[in-house]
Structures are given as structure tokens and as C-alpha cells.
XYZ file of C-alpha atoms in Angstrom:
695
model
C 18.484 -0.633 23.932
C 18.054 -4.089 22.436
C 16.808 -4.234 18.868
C 13.576 -6.205 18.517
C 13.475 -8.844 15.820
C 11.304 -7.843 12.866
C 8.902 -10.256 11.221
C 9.467 -11.512 7.690
C 6.300 -10.777 5.709
C 5.676 -12.784 2.538
C 3.417 -12.011 -0.426
C 0.769 -14.606 -1.226
C -0.895 -14.037 -4.559
C -2.100 -17.641 -4.667
C -2.397 -20.668 -2.356
C 0.773 -22.094 -3.926
C 2.754 -18.955 -3.126
C 1.372 -18.930 0.393
C 2.674 -22.428 1.054
C 6.021 -21.508 -0.485
C 6.347 -18.462 1.764
C 5.372 -20.267 4.949
C 7.658 -23.217 4.299
C 10.532 -20.885 3.454
C 10.295 -19.263 6.878
C 7.820 -16.346 6.787
C 6.430 -15.054 10.078
C 3.403 -13.577 8.340
C 1.773 -13.434 4.909
C -0.388 -10.834 3.197
C -2.979 -11.717 0.609
C -6.063 -10.465 -1.164
C -9.586 -11.777 -1.549
C -11.568 -11.911 -4.768
C -12.226 -8.135 -4.645
C -10.747 -4.900 -3.294
C -7.116 -6.003 -3.494
C -4.419 -3.672 -4.823
C -3.146 -6.624 -6.856
C -6.316 -7.466 -8.747
C -4.223 -9.320 -11.340
C -3.039 -11.891 -8.813
C -4.910 -15.180 -8.493
C -6.001 -14.093 -4.993
C -8.220 -16.129 -2.668
C -11.842 -17.197 -2.705
C -13.442 -17.138 0.738
C -13.020 -20.896 1.120
C -9.365 -20.600 0.116
C -8.968 -17.725 2.565
C -10.457 -19.846 5.326
C -8.069 -22.683 4.501
C -5.132 -20.289 4.308
C -5.843 -18.827 7.749
C -6.105 -22.291 9.306
C -2.932 -23.458 7.591
C -0.957 -20.399 8.699
C -2.246 -20.192 12.252
C -1.498 -23.865 12.837
C 2.111 -23.046 11.970
C 2.299 -19.859 14.012
C 2.151 -17.589 10.962
C -0.009 -14.454 10.868
C -2.335 -13.552 7.997
C -2.978 -9.982 6.864
C -5.860 -9.415 4.463
C -5.361 -6.626 1.927
C -8.590 -4.704 1.336
C -6.531 -1.815 0.066
C -8.230 -0.240 -2.920
C -10.292 2.911 -3.191
C -14.030 2.353 -2.826
C -17.098 3.853 -4.434
C -20.163 4.469 -2.289
C -21.972 1.419 -3.598
C -18.991 -0.856 -2.902
C -18.599 -0.176 0.814
C -21.314 -2.650 1.929
C -19.615 -5.507 0.068
C -16.210 -4.551 1.460
C -17.619 -4.476 4.996
C -19.184 -7.900 4.468
C -15.832 -9.250 3.301
C -14.079 -7.957 6.412
C -16.885 -9.220 8.664
C -16.363 -12.727 7.281
C -12.603 -12.348 7.669
C -13.093 -11.381 11.335
C -14.867 -14.701 11.886
C -11.839 -16.721 10.737
C -10.107 -14.551 12.022
C -7.367 -12.823 10.056
C -4.723 -11.059 12.141
C -5.079 -7.637 10.513
C -6.680 -5.863 7.573
C -4.670 -3.605 5.303
C -6.569 -0.559 3.994
C -6.054 2.527 1.859
C -9.533 4.041 1.757
C -10.223 6.247 4.767
C -13.952 5.769 4.327
C -13.593 2.017 4.809
C -11.123 2.565 7.651
C -13.574 4.782 9.493
C -16.337 2.212 9.160
C -14.089 -0.631 10.359
C -12.870 1.324 13.377
C -16.519 1.674 14.342
C -17.720 -1.836 13.473
C -14.701 -3.806 14.684
C -12.678 -1.779 17.190
C -10.630 -4.854 18.163
C -9.565 -5.519 14.568
C -5.997 -4.491 13.842
C -5.890 -1.992 10.990
C -2.720 -1.535 8.956
C -2.417 1.532 6.717
C -1.384 0.586 3.191
C 1.582 2.211 1.498
C -1.118 3.554 -0.855
C -1.896 6.123 1.857
C 1.435 7.740 0.826
C 2.399 8.488 4.445
C 6.058 9.426 4.865
C 6.375 11.828 7.806
C 6.053 11.776 11.567
C 2.941 13.953 11.309
C 1.258 11.458 8.986
C 2.131 8.419 11.088
C 0.945 10.170 14.261
C -2.337 11.010 12.548
C -2.866 7.358 11.634
C -1.893 6.194 15.114
C -4.320 8.613 16.766
C -7.049 7.500 14.354
C -6.686 3.888 15.543
C -4.245 2.278 13.118
C -1.749 -0.141 14.652
C 0.730 -0.185 11.775
C 1.662 1.830 8.711
C 3.396 0.575 5.585
C 5.736 3.478 4.958
C 6.466 4.891 1.515
C 9.326 3.082 -0.220
C 11.104 6.375 -0.845
C 12.221 6.902 2.769
C 15.854 6.714 3.847
C 17.027 4.756 6.873
C 17.482 8.018 8.760
C 13.961 9.179 7.916
C 12.519 5.829 9.028
C 14.467 6.108 12.277
C 13.177 9.637 12.881
C 9.571 8.483 12.442
C 10.130 5.512 14.759
C 11.623 7.735 17.440
C 8.661 10.147 17.406
C 5.678 7.797 16.978
C 4.899 4.411 18.617
C 3.021 3.010 15.612
C 4.439 -0.184 14.069
C 6.431 0.368 10.876
C 6.272 -2.019 7.936
C 9.073 -1.545 5.411
C 9.463 -2.966 1.899
C 12.746 -4.857 1.701
C 12.556 -6.665 -1.635
C 10.652 -6.466 -4.909
C 9.506 -4.039 -7.562
C 10.007 -0.305 -7.136
C 7.426 2.053 -8.567
C 8.710 5.310 -10.025
C 5.895 7.159 -8.292
C 5.132 7.375 -4.615
C 2.443 4.735 -4.047
C -1.077 6.137 -4.083
C 0.109 9.136 -6.104
C 0.338 7.572 -9.574
C -2.454 8.221 -12.050
C -0.621 7.339 -15.277
C -2.425 4.061 -15.928
C -5.753 5.552 -14.914
C -5.561 8.653 -17.098
C -4.450 6.752 -20.196
C -6.423 3.535 -19.876
C -8.885 3.929 -16.975
C -6.953 1.156 -15.200
C -6.334 2.671 -11.809
C -3.390 1.720 -9.635
C -5.554 2.817 -6.726
C -7.947 0.044 -7.709
C -5.291 -2.636 -8.193
C -5.365 -2.504 -11.996
C -2.180 -0.644 -12.936
C -1.109 -1.406 -16.518
C 2.504 -0.339 -15.747
C 2.935 2.195 -18.562
C 6.081 3.374 -16.742
C 7.931 0.274 -17.972
C 7.544 1.486 -21.577
C 10.171 3.763 -23.170
C 10.149 7.311 -21.800
C 13.161 9.462 -22.564
C 14.576 12.316 -20.515
C 17.413 14.552 -21.739
C 20.602 12.545 -21.335
C 18.689 9.637 -19.813
C 18.574 5.908 -20.478
C 15.463 5.817 -22.670
C 13.507 4.107 -19.874
C 13.481 7.000 -17.454
C 10.360 5.989 -15.552
C 11.540 2.440 -14.845
C 13.484 1.640 -11.690
C 15.420 -1.469 -10.821
C 13.944 -3.835 -8.279
C 14.578 -3.119 -4.628
C 16.588 -5.393 -2.362
C 17.481 -4.337 1.156
C 18.197 -7.865 2.361
C 21.845 -6.977 3.195
C 20.537 -4.024 5.262
C 17.964 -5.873 7.354
C 19.990 -5.392 10.530
C 20.080 -1.649 9.931
C 16.344 -1.589 9.197
C 15.660 -3.302 12.507
C 17.794 -0.718 14.307
C 15.830 2.017 12.509
C 12.604 0.629 13.949
C 11.177 -1.727 11.328
C 8.525 -4.011 12.832
C 7.913 -5.916 9.629
C 10.117 -6.673 6.613
C 7.796 -6.764 3.629
C 8.492 -8.569 0.365
C 6.659 -7.273 -2.708
C 5.408 -9.887 -5.156
C 1.780 -11.003 -5.101
C 1.991 -11.264 -8.890
C 5.152 -13.387 -8.743
C 5.608 -17.151 -8.917
C 6.038 -19.373 -5.817
C 9.747 -19.879 -6.542
C 10.305 -16.127 -6.285
C 8.419 -15.977 -2.987
C 10.355 -18.900 -1.528
C 13.773 -17.525 -2.478
C 13.039 -14.002 -1.230
C 11.589 -15.262 2.051
C 14.475 -17.654 2.668
C 17.045 -14.919 2.040
C 15.194 -12.502 4.345
C 14.807 -15.209 6.983
C 18.527 -15.910 7.031
C 19.431 -12.230 7.141
C 16.886 -11.474 9.875
C 18.304 -14.356 11.917
C 21.782 -12.882 11.601
C 22.992 -15.584 9.235
C 24.861 -15.278 5.973
C 22.824 -15.581 2.789
C 24.635 -18.146 0.608
C 25.952 -16.881 -2.710
C 23.958 -19.534 -4.573
C 20.707 -18.291 -3.018
C 21.601 -14.666 -3.793
C 22.315 -15.607 -7.400
C 19.056 -17.543 -7.650
C 17.135 -14.613 -6.204
C 18.661 -12.391 -8.875
C 17.852 -14.924 -11.570
C 14.234 -15.637 -10.661
C 13.273 -11.982 -11.112
C 15.064 -8.671 -11.376
C 15.290 -5.600 -13.563
C 18.933 -5.094 -14.467
C 19.824 -6.262 -10.975
C 18.881 -4.708 -7.655
C 19.164 -1.365 -5.934
C 19.154 -0.295 -2.293
C 16.641 2.263 -3.448
C 16.271 5.238 -1.220
C 17.516 3.619 1.986
C 20.979 5.134 1.793
C 19.642 8.540 0.724
C 21.280 8.359 -2.701
C 19.248 9.070 -5.814
C 20.197 9.020 -9.453
C 20.886 7.033 -12.569
C 22.079 3.874 -10.776
C 18.540 3.193 -9.577
C 17.082 2.897 -13.086
C 16.710 -0.364 -14.952
C 14.470 -2.512 -17.138
C 13.748 -6.201 -17.465
C 16.144 -7.354 -20.150
C 16.186 -10.516 -22.227
C 19.029 -11.755 -20.026
C 16.908 -11.166 -16.918
C 14.101 -13.267 -18.395
C 16.279 -16.167 -19.529
C 18.145 -16.240 -16.199
C 15.119 -17.944 -14.627
C 16.061 -21.277 -16.194
C 14.508 -24.612 -15.396
C 17.460 -25.559 -13.202
C 17.127 -22.379 -11.149
C 13.403 -22.884 -10.640
C 13.866 -26.549 -9.781
C 16.460 -25.644 -7.169
C 14.190 -23.015 -5.656
C 11.249 -25.398 -5.541
C 13.396 -27.499 -3.256
C 13.116 -24.766 -0.607
C 9.423 -25.499 -0.115
C 9.116 -29.068 -1.403
C 8.575 -30.504 2.071
C 7.028 -29.398 5.326
C 9.655 -27.985 7.715
C 9.261 -29.234 11.268
C 9.532 -26.045 13.293
C 6.936 -26.586 16.030
C 8.039 -28.578 19.106
C 5.805 -31.401 20.275
C 5.919 -33.091 23.664
C 4.487 -36.623 23.740
C 3.133 -38.506 26.723
C 2.057 -42.092 26.034
C 0.573 -44.578 28.464
C -0.555 -48.161 27.913
C -1.708 -50.177 30.916
C -3.513 -53.504 31.212
C -7.276 -53.297 30.966
C -7.304 -49.622 29.938
C -7.402 -47.922 26.508
C -3.997 -46.617 25.439
C -3.722 -42.868 25.843
C -1.571 -40.350 23.983
C -1.236 -36.682 24.894
C 0.626 -34.146 22.755
C 1.355 -30.510 23.616
C 3.105 -27.775 21.655
C 4.844 -26.136 24.605
C 2.708 -23.021 24.152
C -0.248 -24.127 26.247
C -2.147 -26.218 23.705
C -2.603 -29.934 24.459
C -4.700 -32.669 22.844
C -5.497 -36.231 23.828
C -6.433 -39.361 21.901
C -7.295 -42.841 23.077
C -6.534 -46.127 21.437
C -7.423 -49.756 21.856
C -6.958 -51.680 25.074
C -3.511 -53.299 24.804
C -3.473 -57.072 24.424
C -1.419 -59.554 26.384
C 1.753 -60.328 24.489
C 1.986 -63.865 23.085
C 5.641 -63.658 22.057
C 7.205 -60.209 22.239
C 5.922 -57.439 24.477
C 5.997 -53.845 23.221
C 8.635 -51.916 25.080
C 9.190 -48.182 25.598
C 11.859 -47.996 22.898
C 9.481 -49.389 20.288
C 6.787 -46.843 21.237
C 9.227 -43.963 21.091
C 10.474 -45.099 17.687
C 6.992 -44.949 16.178
C 5.986 -41.715 17.874
C 9.051 -39.929 16.541
C 7.915 -40.429 12.943
C 6.409 -36.954 12.476
C 7.530 -36.440 8.887
C 5.056 -34.573 6.692
C 3.804 -32.523 9.646
C 4.980 -29.152 11.014
C 5.992 -30.811 14.305
C 9.258 -32.172 15.609
C 9.511 -34.262 18.759
C 11.054 -32.446 21.685
C 10.240 -34.813 24.548
C 8.669 -38.249 24.828
C 7.510 -39.883 28.026
C 6.242 -43.441 27.632
C 4.752 -45.791 30.198
C 3.969 -49.327 29.065
C 2.754 -52.046 31.393
C 4.659 -55.382 31.430
C 3.674 -58.120 29.047
C 1.542 -55.963 26.803
C 1.550 -55.481 23.051
C 0.414 -52.532 20.949
C 0.533 -52.888 17.186
C 2.689 -50.577 15.093
C -0.360 -49.600 13.053
C -2.198 -48.570 16.239
C 0.723 -46.457 17.430
C 0.939 -44.790 14.023
C -2.802 -44.122 13.972
C -2.735 -42.533 17.413
C 0.256 -40.387 16.480
C -1.359 -39.177 13.245
C -4.679 -38.457 14.965
C -3.029 -36.598 17.841
C -0.883 -34.433 15.595
C -3.865 -33.646 13.358
C -5.857 -32.614 16.440
C -2.953 -30.495 17.688
C -2.625 -28.804 14.301
C -6.362 -28.106 14.267
C -6.303 -26.778 17.830
C -3.413 -24.462 17.017
C -5.392 -23.069 14.077
C -8.265 -21.966 16.301
C -8.522 -18.307 17.329
C -11.358 -16.368 18.958
C -13.505 -14.482 16.472
C -13.009 -10.731 16.285
C -16.268 -9.040 17.318
C -17.937 -7.248 14.420
C -20.820 -4.956 15.318
C -22.680 -4.874 12.064
C -24.141 -1.480 11.307
C -26.861 -1.265 8.703
C -25.419 0.620 5.797
C -27.475 3.682 4.977
C -26.899 5.220 1.542
C -25.594 8.784 1.824
C -28.120 11.575 1.858
C -27.943 13.798 -1.201
C -25.679 16.791 -0.874
C -26.811 20.160 -2.165
C -23.909 22.404 -3.058
C -24.033 26.146 -2.627
C -22.997 28.711 -5.190
C -20.232 27.421 -7.453
C -16.901 29.249 -7.197
C -13.593 29.036 -8.990
C -10.220 28.526 -7.355
C -6.826 28.636 -9.019
C -3.423 27.184 -8.303
C -0.152 28.731 -9.529
C 3.520 27.781 -9.449
C 4.705 31.281 -8.572
C 3.464 34.603 -7.177
C 3.122 36.142 -10.647
C -0.672 36.090 -10.823
C -3.041 37.329 -13.526
C -5.554 40.011 -12.573
C -8.458 37.652 -13.246
C -7.342 35.531 -10.282
C -8.642 38.266 -7.947
C -12.136 36.972 -8.713
C -11.233 33.486 -7.466
C -12.539 32.250 -4.136
C -8.999 31.094 -3.271
C -5.646 31.335 -5.012
C -3.013 28.743 -4.113
C 0.631 29.824 -4.356
C 3.792 27.918 -3.332
C 4.501 27.675 0.373
C 8.043 28.779 -0.456
C 6.703 32.267 -1.298
C 8.252 34.910 0.950
C 6.141 36.705 3.588
C 6.670 39.918 1.600
C 5.273 38.357 -1.582
C 2.283 36.955 0.303
C 1.533 40.277 1.993
C 1.686 42.128 -1.315
C -0.702 39.667 -2.950
C -3.183 40.050 -0.112
C -2.953 43.839 -0.294
C -3.526 43.615 -4.060
C -6.845 41.854 -3.531
C -5.994 38.170 -4.002
C -7.539 35.604 -1.656
C -4.260 33.838 -0.935
C -3.647 30.333 0.385
C -0.390 28.388 0.353
C 0.128 25.016 -1.302
C 2.087 22.446 0.693
C 4.038 20.068 -1.575
C 2.859 16.464 -1.678
C 6.422 15.161 -1.301
C 7.732 16.125 2.147
C 10.604 13.694 2.572
C 12.821 15.359 5.158
C 10.970 18.698 4.866
C 8.500 18.396 7.741
C 10.178 20.925 10.050
C 10.895 23.267 7.163
C 7.246 23.232 6.079
C 6.075 23.973 9.615
C 8.439 26.951 9.697
C 7.166 28.205 6.325
C 3.579 27.907 7.507
C 4.360 30.054 10.521
C 5.900 32.696 8.261
C 2.888 32.569 5.942
C 0.568 33.085 8.887
C 2.616 36.093 9.979
C 1.993 37.537 6.490
C -1.774 37.160 6.932
C -2.373 33.781 5.262
C -4.708 31.426 7.108
C -5.496 28.836 4.431
C -3.392 25.929 3.139
C -3.786 23.268 0.444
C -2.840 19.752 1.566
C -2.575 16.868 -0.861
C -1.918 14.096 1.654
C -2.398 13.137 5.277
C 1.123 14.278 6.155
C 0.685 17.866 5.000
C -2.879 18.075 6.312
C -1.707 17.077 9.788
C 1.111 19.633 9.717
C -1.166 22.450 8.548
C -3.809 21.670 11.165
C -1.121 21.676 13.837
C -0.078 25.135 12.612
C -3.646 26.414 12.982
C -4.588 26.746 9.291
C -7.866 26.218 7.497
C -6.930 23.132 5.503
C -8.284 22.525 2.007
C -7.806 18.946 0.844
C -6.372 18.153 -2.558
C -7.231 15.650 -5.285
C -4.437 13.365 -4.092
C -6.233 12.498 -0.860
C -8.026 10.131 -3.251
C -11.524 10.741 -1.886
C -13.950 8.599 -3.892
C -16.822 8.018 -1.467
C -18.961 9.799 1.091
C -17.475 8.046 4.127
C -13.974 9.139 3.128
C -15.106 12.739 2.774
C -16.722 12.538 6.201
C -13.563 11.014 7.693
C -11.493 13.955 6.496
C -14.115 16.376 7.770
C -13.803 14.832 11.246
C -10.041 14.953 10.862
C -10.319 18.709 10.539
C -10.421 19.684 6.867
C -12.448 22.743 5.866
C -13.259 21.336 2.427
C -11.645 19.108 -0.174
C -11.251 18.340 -3.830
C -12.552 14.939 -4.838
C -10.392 12.477 -6.728
C -10.100 13.309 -10.425
C -10.416 9.562 -11.102
C -14.157 9.909 -10.489
C -16.565 10.607 -13.303
C -18.401 13.905 -12.909
C -21.619 11.942 -12.424
C -20.025 9.972 -9.575
C -18.649 13.113 -7.939
C -22.110 14.662 -8.191
C -23.632 12.024 -5.911
C -21.050 12.056 -3.119
C -22.951 12.805 0.101
C -21.896 14.212 3.444
C -21.927 17.800 4.580
C -18.392 19.067 3.889
C -17.878 21.365 0.925
C -16.210 19.756 -2.051
C -14.919 20.500 -5.530
C -13.238 19.055 -8.611
C -10.400 19.990 -10.918
C -11.809 21.718 -13.999
C -8.601 22.751 -15.735
C -4.921 21.873 -15.849
C -2.279 19.316 -16.689
C -3.211 16.439 -14.404
C -0.303 15.218 -12.257
C 0.489 11.677 -13.390
C 3.302 10.793 -10.999
C 4.976 12.074 -7.857
C 8.632 11.053 -8.005
C 11.363 11.396 -5.403
C 13.898 10.268 -7.983
C 13.378 12.892 -10.684
C 13.283 11.362 -14.188
C 14.668 14.603 -15.639
C 17.749 14.177 -13.455
C 18.484 10.749 -14.902
C 21.538 11.876 -16.822
C 25.241 11.410 -16.102
C 25.256 14.997 -14.823
C 22.383 14.398 -12.389
C 20.077 17.298 -11.564
C 20.354 20.017 -14.211
C 18.724 22.706 -12.009
C 16.280 23.429 -14.802
C 15.131 27.029 -15.293
C 12.231 25.817 -17.403
C 10.279 22.612 -16.845
C 12.064 19.798 -18.698
C 10.116 17.114 -20.524
C 10.149 13.369 -20.929
C 9.062 11.919 -24.264
C 7.258 8.665 -24.951
C 7.672 6.358 -27.942
C 5.081 8.362 -29.914
C 7.018 11.578 -29.328
C 4.457 12.931 -26.872
C 6.000 15.334 -24.351
C 5.258 15.320 -20.620
C 6.492 18.243 -18.494
C 8.342 17.539 -15.243
C 8.137 20.102 -12.446
C 9.893 20.243 -9.075
C 7.640 20.207 -6.024
C 9.103 20.061 -2.537
C 11.339 17.027 -2.152
C 9.864 15.479 -5.300
C 9.057 16.172 -8.915
C 5.722 15.809 -10.668
C 5.265 14.293 -14.120
C 2.363 16.169 -15.724
C 0.058 15.177 -18.533
C 0.989 16.271 -22.057
C -2.204 18.339 -22.467
C -4.469 20.078 -19.959
C -7.894 19.035 -18.810
C -10.402 21.530 -20.236
C -14.033 21.913 -19.157
C -14.911 25.578 -19.744
C -17.199 24.544 -22.602
C -18.822 21.890 -20.402
C -18.971 23.640 -17.073
C -22.695 22.861 -16.890
C -21.740 19.181 -16.515
C -20.018 19.963 -13.225
C -22.958 19.493 -10.880
C -23.352 19.626 -7.128
C -19.846 20.975 -6.473
C -18.964 23.999 -4.380
C -15.901 24.910 -6.384
C -13.839 24.085 -9.427
C -10.047 24.264 -9.353
C -7.868 25.478 -12.208
C -4.316 24.128 -11.877
C -1.821 26.270 -13.762
C 1.655 24.847 -14.310
C 3.416 25.573 -17.605
C 1.138 28.437 -18.704
C 2.419 31.993 -18.927
C 0.704 34.717 -16.891
C -1.129 35.910 -19.997
C -2.248 32.412 -20.928
C -3.563 31.922 -17.394
C -5.394 35.261 -17.641
C -7.092 34.194 -20.866
C -8.092 30.796 -19.525
C -9.469 32.220 -16.303
C -11.555 34.713 -18.264
C -12.972 31.872 -20.368
C -14.055 30.037 -17.226
C -15.593 33.131 -15.660
C -17.529 33.733 -18.883
C -18.769 30.144 -18.820
C -19.669 30.550 -15.154
C -21.769 33.551 -16.122
C -23.636 31.543 -18.740
C -21.735 32.781 -21.808
C -21.053 30.165 -24.476
C -17.395 29.114 -24.680
C -16.224 27.210 -27.744
C -14.328 23.927 -27.572
C -10.559 24.248 -28.212
C -9.386 23.012 -31.594
C -7.295 19.927 -32.267
C -5.725 17.569 -29.765
C -4.714 20.333 -27.415
C -6.785 19.237 -24.427
C -8.313 16.240 -22.655
C -11.493 15.518 -20.735
C -9.488 13.355 -18.356
C -11.609 10.835 -16.501
C -14.608 13.140 -16.197
C -16.794 10.990 -18.423
C -15.148 7.567 -18.492
C -13.918 7.215 -14.894
C -11.747 4.352 -13.682
C -12.077 0.610 -13.385
């Protein structure tokens, strides 16, 4: 089977970078508007600039994808819908989204609009991609952590288009699953405001001292293999980068995608303009470990010298003439001169000139006309064919020929920029009706089957899906309301998880916790009652309703919400919030605690990474990934009355002993019964984002 050629997709954080990417050879660009972009720190585009960008790109045969890929609050959805409505009028070629509430609204309002699922959706399995495809998405930007084999497996099982990152920064955490910046500074990566705390010193045992910082990704030498694996689009990260970076990365990808050799000078310039201790193939070859880690050194910064940047600016200094133009010119006595130009793709324009005069000395011949018409410099067109007919004894001035050529090419460029509007059936936004929660219950999550007696009073108790059927049966017989927790990181574990779910069901378990779309889809397929986790990132009513339609029984809301915001989420599905536990800050496929020369140490106890202030953060294995947890737990037993309009509160136990968990559970049950519980002493706890929320 022939391998289809993948598009080269360029980042455009500014109009200057957009031009650089297009001129360097991009097939498509992605950009953000003034709001709701996951790169809020980029210059981004005003609506007028967006309009100009779409016209510029479409005239050159380049697609434009608008990133509206942040999480939304209820009050923000109307503005986001208005933004997309205006974008449909231009129109953009697709909209990139993370928030399922917005996605659901757009699928209803603009069914002909192409929706692309952002990598912030964290999808990395066949089940997840199939769920998006069935929901109406045309493309998914897969998690960066997938191997070539895993990408190929997804492509083989699901017809959705696959967009793959091939060059640029690598986050330590799976995208959409990092809360580090949010928890410590209220700057949410899910809102495009990540402060990149991971680039600061964090030390793991035997590590490098920067054990949350990965090198930049570059899969440019593997583009042929990515195409064979099913990549539809080759995405370059870098909306915060300078135009020279965009131009060099696009040119290198263009050459590689066209089967050409990337010159050593260009490779060196690409390394110089931006890297972190060089590049890595990342996860593509299935190899993890110390070689992937790196920081931006002084040498990396100084490598981007003036000479390098000047050389790279040469890539996009002039307009490349990639679009063929066929000219037909006719000048006959007594009739206005006529010039027709077509692009060979069905678009033709016509202009008329002055009536040619009778030549006094020298008549204008065909050769002279052709010479002037071929001067298309400064435009995106190159002359493919010219047919000229000039009557005998006539003269047409050079200035008139030049004017007609310029006017015709401008009209052709404008005609090529035109596209039919995408229909947008505006639906009047109705604020969500207030939700009235029932009786408040407690749920608890544990890392093993060693449960405290107090957990028998919990509405549900989540235990690892790896628990044996015997352990699950014994817990049920002992009076625990057992559910299994599916890990958030399922890279390569999809079939294994489905098998474990079947065994859990045979032991009498019918409930499962799912922290992403992948695991939710698998659990629903296995016939479980699915309880959504915090990491579904539900921050508005429409998102909660989307997951209810998807099949969830209930769900935790995002812990990035303030309690007051969570209180006013509408809809009819039951919901809850985390009320205790070390909040997960990162989900990492490349475990930071394994960043030693010895690799994975097969830890019996959770290892820790330490920041520059000597604060310790536990690291715990979870499925195919590890989780970096906060240094102290969230604690709300003394403020349980502030948790309003929720059906349940979840206590997440991780590093606590069985006795410690017993004590904490008892405190919460006392508070639930109206008994005063004192605030813990010292800096041994946090209130998380319950009162300050995120930006």
C-alpha cells in the first residue's frame, strides 16, 4: 500500500512567524486568537490579523487551523463560540479544541466545521481515538509519548487523521495532565499560562539535577517512518519561538517529507537557533531514560548568533513562486487588450486594458509581451504557459503590460483566497440551571488492597486494577464498596487493562474510575459503571453534560476550579471534588526517579525528587507511567462546610500508612457529622486551588 504524503504543519505565534512558515514550505499553519489559546504568551492574532492570515495562506494553498484549545469556564463559552463563529466566516480550515464542552457545542452549531482534538485531551490509545472519531472529530493530535509502533497500531484500528509532533519542546508530563504550574502559581497549562517550573532544578537520586527537564524533540530524520506509521500531519511545536526558528524547522521538515536530504548546514542552524542540550527522538523508538533529559545551557543560547539568524532569515526573505500561472493575452485593433490568468486548479481571472494604438515606429511583438508577462517576481506565481496574440502594426506600452499583469495576478491571488463560509447555526446560549446535589458522601482511593476499616463507610473505594480477583472478592465480602482504578497512562496497556477489567467483573466489581477518555472508553466497552476522574479536566457544565452523554455515571470536577466555581456547575449528572490527598502534579512516561545511570531502581517505597528549596515530591508508579505528587496533601476536613453542592468528596491516599488513612478518614466522617475538626499544625497541608483557582 502506498504511503500518503503527510502535511508539514507550522506554528504561527505571530504574523511574522506565519509568513516565515509559509515561505519555508509549510502545507498548513496553526495559530491562536487573542483568547482561548494554549499559548497565551505568544503574540497571537487579533481578528483582523486572523482574517489577513487566512487570506494570505489560502491564496498560497496553505491551510489554517485555529487553536481554541484551553479549558473553559461556564461564563466563557459564549465568547469562545462567537470567536469560532467569526472564524467560520473567513473560513479557517479547522478548529483545534481541548474542552469537551466547547466541542459538543461546536458539533451542534457547526457540523461542517472540522474539529481537531488537541494533544491536551491526552488521548493515546485506540479506544480514545475511536471515541473522538465517533463523537465527530476528524483528527487527533496524539500524545508525544507514543512510540512509532503504538502510532501504527492506532492508525490500523481507527480511520481518524493522526497529527504527530515532529520537532520542538518536550514536556515532562503528558499534555493535559500537568498541574505543576497551576498548583504553585495558579498559572494553568490547561489555560495556556504554564510557567514551566519543570525547567528549574529538581533532583532525583542519581539524576542530573534537572530531572523534570527533557531535551527538545526532533523526529525530522524519521519522517518517512512516521508517514508509514500513519501520520497525516507533521506538527512543529513553537508558537512562542522566533520566525527564524519556524523557518528552519519547516524547511528541514519540508525537505525530509519530500524525500530529500537535509543539508548539514541547515541541521546545524536548526540546532543553534533553539535546543536544550541537543535533540532527542523522544519516545518514537520506545527507548526511555537519561539520554532524553537536558536543559538550555549557556552554549545553547549563544549558538543563536547573528550570523545564524541572518542566514535563516534568508529562507523566508522573498516570496517563493510555487503556484503555476497560465497566461493568455490578446491585443487586436479596435478592441481593449485582454489578459486572462488561471492557476491550473480551476480558478481564472480576466482584466482588460487600453485599446492598442497603431505603431508609429516599432510594433509590439509576441516576444515583447511574453517578456513583460513573465516578470512575476514578488508574487507566489510562476509562469507555466503563455499564449499571446497581437495584431499586426499595433503597440502596447510596457507600463500597460506591467499594469495588466499586476492587476491580473492580484485578482488571481484574491480569488484563490476565497472559500465558502462554514455554516454556523447560532444557538442562544442559556446559562446552566442550578444543580441541587443530594446527600454528600465520601469516597476513597488507595494504592493497594490494604484498607482501613473506616473505608467501609465510604460510598466507593477505589483500588488498583492490578488487584487480583481473590483480593477484590475478599474486600467485597468484608463490606467494602469496591471499584477499580484504571491508570491514566495506558501506553501499550490497552488490551491488558481490558483483560483486568474482565477479571475484576468476574470477582463482582462493576465500577471503575477513569481519568481520561481512553480509560473511560475501555471501561464502558467492558460494561462497567464509569466514574470520571479529576484529570478529565471538567470545568464547565457543557463538559459535564458531554461526558454524561458519553456514558459516565458521575465524575469528579477539575481540582483547578475554586470550590465556589465547582458549586455552580449545572447539568444533571452527579459530581464531586477531591477533598484530601497529595494532588498529582505530573503524569510522566519517562519516570524522573529512573533518571540515573542504573535506570529504573524498582523502588519498594515511593522515591522522591527534591527542588532547590529542599522540598520533597513523591513519585509513584501508575500503569505505564509515574505520577509526581505534591509535597503535602490537600486538607479540607476542617472546612468541609465550604464544599457545597457536591454529591461526593474523594480522599486520595498515596503515601499514607493504613493507620494514617484510618485516622484521616475518621476525621472526615466526624466533620461530615457536624463535629468540629481542628486545622492541622504547621506547613503540613495545602488548600490547593480550592480558594484561589486558576488563571
